[in-house]
Amino acid sequence: MIDRQTQLYGVIGYPLGHTLSPVLHNAAFQAVGLNAVYLAFETGDLRGALAGMRALGIRGLSVTIPHKTAVIPLLDEVDELAEKIGAVNTISNREGRLIGSNTDALGALKALHEKTELAGKRGLIVGAGGAARAIGFLLKEQGVRLTLANRSQEKGKALADFLDCPCVSLEEIGKVQPDLLVQTTPVGMFPRPDDCLLKPKDLKKGMVVMDVIYNPLETRLLRLARERGCIPISGLTMFMHQGAEQFRLWTGLEPPFSAMSQAVTAALK
Ligand code: NAP
C-alpha cells in the first residue's frame, strides 16, 4: 500500500535500458515488509536529479552509466572505498546529507569469494572501464597478481598504471594463462549474445571465469567456460550482491537474498 509514509528509492542513469534494479529492490522491500518503493529515473540531468533527491527526501539512489564518476563532486561525502575507486554507484540520504558508496566492487568480490580463494592467484581483467576499475582495485587489495587486457591501449595503460599491473592487447590474452578471468566489457550482452572476446583455447580447465554481464544469464563466454571445465560465475551473482549491499546501506537490515534472487531470475526468464 503506497501512502504518505512511503519512502522513495530509485536508480538514475541514461539510458537505463534493461535495468533490473527495480525488480530487485521492490522484492526486497516487500519481503521485509518495508513501506518503500524503488523507481527507475532515466535522466541525463545529474545535477537536477540530486537537487530532486534533496528536495523530495528520496532515501537512496543507485547510480549507473554515465553518472558514476560525475556524481562525486555533487555529494556531501564519499566513503573511503568509493573515493579510492573514483566511482559511486550508491547514494544514501542521511538526514539531508548525500553520501556516496561503491557496492559494485564488493558485489564482485562476494561473487568470486563464493567460488575461489583470491590471495596469490594470477588474475586477468578484460576491459578498462568503470567496472574493471572497481573490481581491479579490490582484487589487487586481496593479493591477486593482475594483468589487464583492453581494446584501446591508451585506456588500458591508464587503468593498468592505476592498478600497478601489466597491460596487454586483446590479441595477447592467450599468453596470460590466469587462474581467474573477469570479463568487464559489454561484449556478449543482449541483443548480441553471440559476441565473445575470448577464444576457447584461452580458457583452461579449472580456471574461474566471471562475466559481469547478466543478460543473458549464460553469456557465450560462460557457456564456453562451462564446456571447457572452468568454474563459471554469472554477472547475476555480482548484481545480486551489489544490490544486497545497497539494501544493507539504505535500511540497516539484513538483505532478503533469496526473495531478491527469485524475483530477478523470474524477470530475466
Ligand atoms: P565502461 O566504463 O563504458 O567500459 C566499457 C569497457 O568495455 C571499456 O574498456 C571498453 O573498451 C570495453 N568495450 C566496449 N565495447 C567493446 C568492444 N566491442 N570490444 C572490446 N571492448 C569493448 O562500462 P562499465 O561501467 O565498466 O560497464 C561494463 C559492463 O559491466 C556493462 O555491460 C555493465 O552493464 C556491466 N556491469 C555489471 C554489473 C553487475 O552487477 N553485474 C555492475 C556494473 C557494471 P575501450 O576502452 O577500448 O573503449
Short mmCIF file of C-alpha atoms and ligand atoms in Angstrom, two decimals:
data_model
loop_
_atom_site.label_atom_id
_atom_site.label_comp_id
_atom_site.label_asym_id
_atom_site.label_seq_id
_atom_site.Cartn_x
_atom_site.Cartn_y
_atom_site.Cartn_z
CA MET A 1 0.00 0.00 0.00
CA ILE A 2 1.53 3.35 -1.04
CA ASP A 3 0.62 6.13 1.40
CA ARG A 4 2.10 9.32 2.82
CA GLN A 5 4.70 7.38 4.80
CA THR A 6 6.07 5.52 1.77
CA GLN A 7 9.83 6.00 1.35
CA LEU A 8 11.18 6.56 -2.14
CA TYR A 9 14.28 4.97 -3.69
CA GLY A 10 15.39 4.64 -7.29
CA VAL A 11 18.05 4.39 -9.96
CA ILE A 12 19.39 7.23 -12.12
CA GLY A 13 21.19 6.72 -15.44
CA TYR A 14 20.98 7.36 -19.14
CA PRO A 15 19.99 5.19 -20.89
CA LEU A 16 18.56 2.82 -18.28
CA GLY A 17 17.51 0.20 -20.82
CA HIS A 18 17.10 -3.20 -19.24
CA THR A 19 17.74 -2.32 -15.57
CA LEU A 20 16.57 -4.99 -13.12
CA SER A 21 17.26 -2.88 -10.04
CA PRO A 22 13.55 -2.01 -9.51
CA VAL A 23 12.65 -5.71 -9.52
CA LEU A 24 15.48 -6.50 -7.09
CA HIS A 25 14.77 -3.74 -4.57
CA ASN A 26 10.96 -3.83 -4.65
CA ALA A 27 11.12 -7.59 -4.00
CA ALA A 28 13.41 -6.88 -1.03
CA PHE A 29 11.16 -4.16 0.43
CA GLN A 30 8.16 -6.42 0.10
CA ALA A 31 9.91 -9.42 1.65
CA VAL A 32 10.87 -7.50 4.81
CA GLY A 33 7.58 -5.52 4.93
CA LEU A 34 9.13 -2.07 4.43
CA ASN A 35 6.81 0.72 3.27
CA ALA A 36 9.11 1.74 0.42
CA VAL A 37 9.15 1.81 -3.35
CA TYR A 38 12.01 1.85 -5.89
CA LEU A 39 11.58 3.51 -9.31
CA ALA A 40 13.65 3.90 -12.48
CA PHE A 41 14.52 7.52 -13.34
CA GLU A 42 16.06 7.71 -16.79
CA THR A 43 17.82 11.06 -16.78
CA GLY A 44 20.87 12.77 -18.17
CA ASP A 45 20.33 15.71 -15.78
CA LEU A 46 22.51 14.60 -12.88
CA ARG A 47 22.55 17.95 -11.06
CA GLY A 48 18.75 18.20 -11.30
CA ALA A 49 18.33 14.61 -10.11
CA LEU A 50 20.41 15.28 -6.98
CA ALA A 51 18.54 18.53 -6.28
CA GLY A 52 15.34 16.47 -6.56
CA MET A 53 16.74 13.86 -4.18
CA ARG A 54 17.43 16.53 -1.58
CA ALA A 55 14.18 18.44 -2.11
CA LEU A 56 11.90 15.38 -2.10
CA GLY A 57 13.74 13.40 0.55
CA ILE A 58 14.46 10.43 -1.73
CA ARG A 59 16.15 7.99 0.67
CA GLY A 60 18.52 6.24 -1.70
CA LEU A 61 19.58 6.17 -5.33
CA SER A 62 21.53 3.67 -7.38
CA VAL A 63 23.75 5.42 -9.92
CA THR A 64 24.63 3.93 -13.27
CA ILE A 65 26.15 4.86 -16.66
CA PRO A 66 27.14 7.64 -17.35
CA HIS A 67 26.96 9.24 -13.88
CA LYS A 68 29.19 7.09 -11.64
CA THR A 69 32.19 9.45 -11.69
CA ALA A 70 30.49 12.77 -12.43
CA VAL A 71 28.30 12.42 -9.32
CA ILE A 72 31.23 12.56 -6.88
CA PRO A 73 31.71 16.37 -6.65
CA LEU A 74 27.95 16.83 -6.17
CA LEU A 75 27.81 14.76 -2.96
CA ASP A 76 28.36 15.84 0.66
CA GLU A 77 30.58 12.86 1.43
CA VAL A 78 32.08 9.86 -0.35
CA ASP A 79 33.12 6.79 1.63
CA GLU A 80 36.73 5.62 1.60
CA LEU A 81 36.32 2.74 -0.89
CA ALA A 82 34.31 4.78 -3.43
CA GLU A 83 36.83 7.59 -3.16
CA LYS A 84 39.76 5.24 -3.83
CA ILE A 85 37.94 3.62 -6.77
CA GLY A 86 36.82 7.01 -8.08
CA ALA A 87 33.23 5.88 -8.76
CA VAL A 88 29.93 5.89 -6.86
CA ASN A 89 27.04 3.52 -7.63
CA THR A 90 25.02 4.16 -4.46
CA ILE A 91 23.81 7.36 -2.77
CA SER A 92 22.33 7.29 0.72
CA ASN A 93 20.37 10.28 2.00
CA ARG A 94 21.16 10.54 5.73
CA GLU A 95 19.09 13.40 7.15
CA GLY A 96 19.73 15.57 4.12
CA ARG A 97 23.41 14.63 3.66
CA LEU A 98 24.10 12.72 0.44
CA ILE A 99 26.74 10.03 0.93
CA GLY A 100 28.30 8.08 -1.95
CA SER A 101 29.43 4.44 -1.82
CA ASN A 102 30.51 1.77 -4.29
CA THR A 103 28.90 -1.65 -3.95
CA ASP A 104 29.88 -2.90 -7.45
CA ALA A 105 33.34 -3.88 -6.26
CA LEU A 106 32.03 -5.58 -3.09
CA GLY A 107 29.41 -7.41 -5.16
CA ALA A 108 32.06 -8.78 -7.50
CA LEU A 109 34.29 -9.75 -4.60
CA LYS A 110 31.48 -11.65 -2.84
CA ALA A 111 30.57 -13.45 -6.08
CA LEU A 112 34.21 -14.51 -6.56
CA HIS A 113 34.72 -15.48 -2.91
CA GLU A 114 31.81 -17.94 -3.18
CA LYS A 115 33.88 -19.95 -5.68
CA THR A 116 37.56 -19.31 -5.02
CA GLU A 117 40.33 -18.07 -2.76
CA LEU A 118 41.93 -14.94 -4.17
CA ALA A 119 45.29 -14.27 -2.48
CA GLY A 120 48.24 -15.18 -4.68
CA LYS A 121 46.09 -16.03 -7.71
CA ARG A 122 47.01 -14.78 -11.17
CA GLY A 123 44.08 -12.69 -12.43
CA LEU A 124 43.19 -11.26 -15.83
CA ILE A 125 40.72 -8.41 -16.17
CA VAL A 126 39.30 -7.84 -19.66
CA GLY A 127 38.18 -4.22 -20.11
CA ALA A 128 39.26 -0.91 -18.63
CA GLY A 129 36.02 0.93 -17.82
CA GLY A 130 34.30 1.67 -14.52
CA ALA A 131 33.56 -1.97 -13.67
CA ALA A 132 37.16 -3.00 -14.40
CA ARG A 133 38.47 -0.20 -12.20
CA ALA A 134 36.24 -1.12 -9.25
CA ILE A 135 36.86 -4.87 -9.47
CA GLY A 136 40.57 -4.46 -10.23
CA PHE A 137 41.05 -2.26 -7.18
CA LEU A 138 39.58 -4.80 -4.75
CA LEU A 139 41.28 -7.80 -6.41
CA LYS A 140 44.61 -6.03 -6.04
CA GLU A 141 43.84 -5.40 -2.36
CA GLN A 142 43.09 -9.13 -1.98
CA GLY A 143 46.56 -10.01 -3.24
CA VAL A 144 45.63 -11.10 -6.78
CA ARG A 145 48.51 -10.73 -9.26
CA LEU A 146 46.71 -8.80 -12.01
CA THR A 147 47.09 -8.32 -15.75
CA LEU A 148 44.73 -6.09 -17.73
CA ALA A 149 43.64 -6.53 -21.35
CA ASN A 150 41.75 -3.83 -23.23
CA ARG A 151 40.77 -2.85 -26.76
CA SER A 152 42.08 0.70 -26.52
CA GLN A 153 45.68 0.60 -25.36
CA GLU A 154 45.55 4.16 -24.10
CA LYS A 155 42.65 3.47 -21.70
CA GLY A 156 44.11 0.08 -20.81
CA LYS A 157 47.50 1.56 -19.89
CA ALA A 158 45.91 4.33 -17.81
CA LEU A 159 44.00 1.80 -15.70
CA ALA A 160 46.97 -0.57 -15.55
CA ASP A 161 49.05 2.32 -14.16
CA PHE A 162 46.38 2.96 -11.51
CA LEU A 163 46.35 -0.76 -10.60
CA ASP A 164 50.14 -1.03 -10.93
CA CYS A 165 49.89 -4.07 -13.22
CA PRO A 166 50.88 -5.03 -16.79
CA CYS A 167 48.58 -4.29 -19.74
CA VAL A 168 48.24 -6.46 -22.85
CA SER A 169 46.19 -6.20 -26.03
CA LEU A 170 43.10 -8.35 -26.58
CA GLU A 171 45.14 -10.42 -29.07
CA GLU A 172 47.69 -11.26 -26.34
CA ILE A 173 45.15 -12.67 -23.87
CA GLY A 174 46.18 -16.25 -24.70
CA LYS A 175 49.67 -15.61 -23.30
CA VAL A 176 48.49 -14.65 -19.82
CA GLN A 177 47.30 -18.07 -18.52
CA PRO A 178 45.41 -16.74 -15.49
CA ASP A 179 43.79 -18.71 -12.65
CA LEU A 180 40.99 -16.18 -12.64
CA LEU A 181 39.47 -14.20 -15.52
CA VAL A 182 36.98 -11.34 -15.11
CA GLN A 183 35.23 -10.10 -18.27
CA THR A 184 34.05 -6.50 -17.68
CA THR A 185 33.09 -5.23 -21.16
CA PRO A 186 29.52 -5.15 -22.55
CA VAL A 187 30.56 -7.62 -25.30
CA GLY A 188 28.12 -10.56 -25.33
CA MET A 189 25.26 -8.62 -23.79
CA PHE A 190 21.70 -8.77 -25.16
CA PRO A 191 20.88 -8.09 -28.05
CA ARG A 192 24.25 -9.54 -29.25
CA PRO A 193 24.59 -12.67 -27.13
CA ASP A 194 26.83 -14.47 -29.68
CA ASP A 195 29.70 -11.99 -29.31
CA CYS A 196 32.68 -13.01 -27.19
CA LEU A 197 36.19 -11.55 -26.80
CA LEU A 198 37.74 -14.84 -25.64
CA LYS A 199 38.63 -17.88 -27.72
CA PRO A 200 38.03 -21.44 -26.44
CA LYS A 201 41.79 -22.02 -26.23
CA ASP A 202 42.13 -19.05 -23.82
CA LEU A 203 40.08 -21.00 -21.27
CA LYS A 204 41.80 -23.76 -19.31
CA LYS A 205 40.18 -26.40 -17.11
CA GLY A 206 39.78 -25.23 -13.52
CA MET A 207 40.06 -21.52 -14.36
CA VAL A 208 37.49 -19.29 -12.60
CA VAL A 209 35.67 -17.22 -15.25
CA MET A 210 33.37 -14.38 -14.23
CA ASP A 211 31.36 -12.29 -16.71
CA VAL A 212 29.84 -9.06 -15.37
CA ILE A 213 27.02 -9.32 -17.91
CA TYR A 214 23.79 -10.84 -16.62
CA ASN A 215 21.56 -10.59 -19.68
CA PRO A 216 21.69 -13.30 -21.00
CA LEU A 217 22.16 -15.28 -17.79
CA GLU A 218 24.69 -17.55 -19.51
CA THR A 219 26.75 -15.49 -21.94
CA ARG A 220 28.69 -17.13 -24.75
CA LEU A 221 31.82 -16.74 -22.65
CA LEU A 222 30.24 -18.55 -19.69
CA ARG A 223 28.95 -21.32 -21.94
CA LEU A 224 32.46 -21.80 -23.37
CA ALA A 225 33.87 -21.75 -19.84
CA ARG A 226 31.41 -24.43 -18.71
CA GLU A 227 32.20 -26.59 -21.76
CA ARG A 228 35.97 -26.23 -21.13
CA GLY A 229 35.70 -27.36 -17.49
CA CYS A 230 36.20 -23.89 -15.99
CA ILE A 231 34.28 -22.54 -12.98
CA PRO A 232 31.78 -20.02 -14.41
CA ILE A 233 30.34 -17.11 -12.38
CA SER A 234 27.41 -15.18 -13.80
CA GLY A 235 27.15 -11.39 -13.66
CA LEU A 236 23.83 -12.02 -11.96
CA THR A 237 25.63 -13.17 -8.80
CA MET A 238 27.62 -9.91 -8.75
CA PHE A 239 24.45 -7.90 -9.47
CA MET A 240 22.59 -9.63 -6.63
CA HIS A 241 25.39 -8.99 -4.15
CA GLN A 242 25.88 -5.33 -5.16
CA GLY A 243 22.12 -4.81 -4.73
CA ALA A 244 22.10 -6.62 -1.40
CA GLU A 245 24.89 -4.31 -0.15
CA GLN A 246 22.83 -1.28 -1.27
CA PHE A 247 19.83 -2.59 0.65
CA ARG A 248 22.00 -3.04 3.75
CA LEU A 249 23.37 0.51 3.45
CA TRP A 250 19.95 2.09 2.97
CA THR A 251 17.91 0.16 5.54
CA GLY A 252 20.44 -1.24 8.02
CA LEU A 253 18.64 -4.57 7.61
CA GLU A 254 19.89 -7.97 6.50
CA PRO A 255 19.01 -8.30 2.78
CA PRO A 256 16.35 -10.97 2.00
CA PHE A 257 18.67 -12.56 -0.55
CA SER A 258 16.53 -15.46 -1.68
CA ALA A 259 13.42 -13.29 -2.32
CA MET A 260 15.59 -10.85 -4.30
CA SER A 261 17.19 -13.64 -6.29
CA GLN A 262 13.87 -15.33 -7.10
CA ALA A 263 12.32 -12.07 -8.36
CA VAL A 264 15.29 -11.19 -10.57
CA THR A 265 15.64 -14.70 -12.01
CA ALA A 266 11.90 -14.77 -12.81
CA ALA A 267 12.13 -11.36 -14.51
CA LEU A 268 15.12 -12.48 -16.60
CA LYS A 269 13.32 -15.62 -17.75
P1 NAP B 1 32.50 1.43 -19.48
O1 NAP B 1 33.11 2.28 -18.41
O2 NAP B 1 31.80 2.08 -20.61
O3 NAP B 1 33.70 0.49 -20.06
C1 NAP B 1 33.48 -0.39 -21.10
C2 NAP B 1 34.74 -1.21 -21.40
O4 NAP B 1 34.37 -2.19 -22.36
C3 NAP B 1 35.90 -0.43 -21.99
O5 NAP B 1 37.10 -0.97 -21.52
C4 NAP B 1 35.74 -0.67 -23.49
O6 NAP B 1 36.98 -0.69 -24.19
C5 NAP B 1 35.23 -2.08 -23.50
N1 NAP B 1 34.46 -2.36 -24.72
C6 NAP B 1 33.24 -1.85 -25.04
N2 NAP B 1 32.84 -2.35 -26.24
C7 NAP B 1 33.83 -3.17 -26.65
C8 NAP B 1 34.02 -3.97 -27.82
N3 NAP B 1 33.08 -4.02 -28.79
N4 NAP B 1 35.14 -4.71 -27.94
C9 NAP B 1 36.08 -4.67 -26.98
N5 NAP B 1 35.98 -3.93 -25.84
C10 NAP B 1 34.86 -3.18 -25.70
O7 NAP B 1 31.45 0.41 -18.85
P2 NAP B 1 31.40 -0.18 -17.35
O8 NAP B 1 30.74 0.79 -16.43
O9 NAP B 1 32.76 -0.67 -16.97
O10 NAP B 1 30.38 -1.39 -17.55
C11 NAP B 1 30.76 -2.50 -18.33
C12 NAP B 1 29.71 -3.59 -18.23
O11 NAP B 1 29.59 -4.02 -16.88
C13 NAP B 1 28.30 -3.14 -18.65
O12 NAP B 1 27.77 -4.12 -19.51
C14 NAP B 1 27.54 -3.10 -17.34
O13 NAP B 1 26.17 -3.40 -17.52
C15 NAP B 1 28.24 -4.18 -16.55
N6 NAP B 1 28.09 -4.06 -15.09
C16 NAP B 1 27.55 -5.13 -14.42
C17 NAP B 1 27.40 -5.05 -13.05
C18 NAP B 1 26.80 -6.22 -12.31
O14 NAP B 1 26.38 -6.02 -11.16
N7 NAP B 1 26.77 -7.41 -12.86
C19 NAP B 1 27.80 -3.90 -12.34
C20 NAP B 1 28.38 -2.85 -13.06
C21 NAP B 1 28.52 -2.94 -14.44
P3 NAP B 1 37.66 0.66 -24.77
O15 NAP B 1 38.41 1.26 -23.63
O16 NAP B 1 38.51 0.18 -25.87
O17 NAP B 1 36.50 1.55 -25.25
#
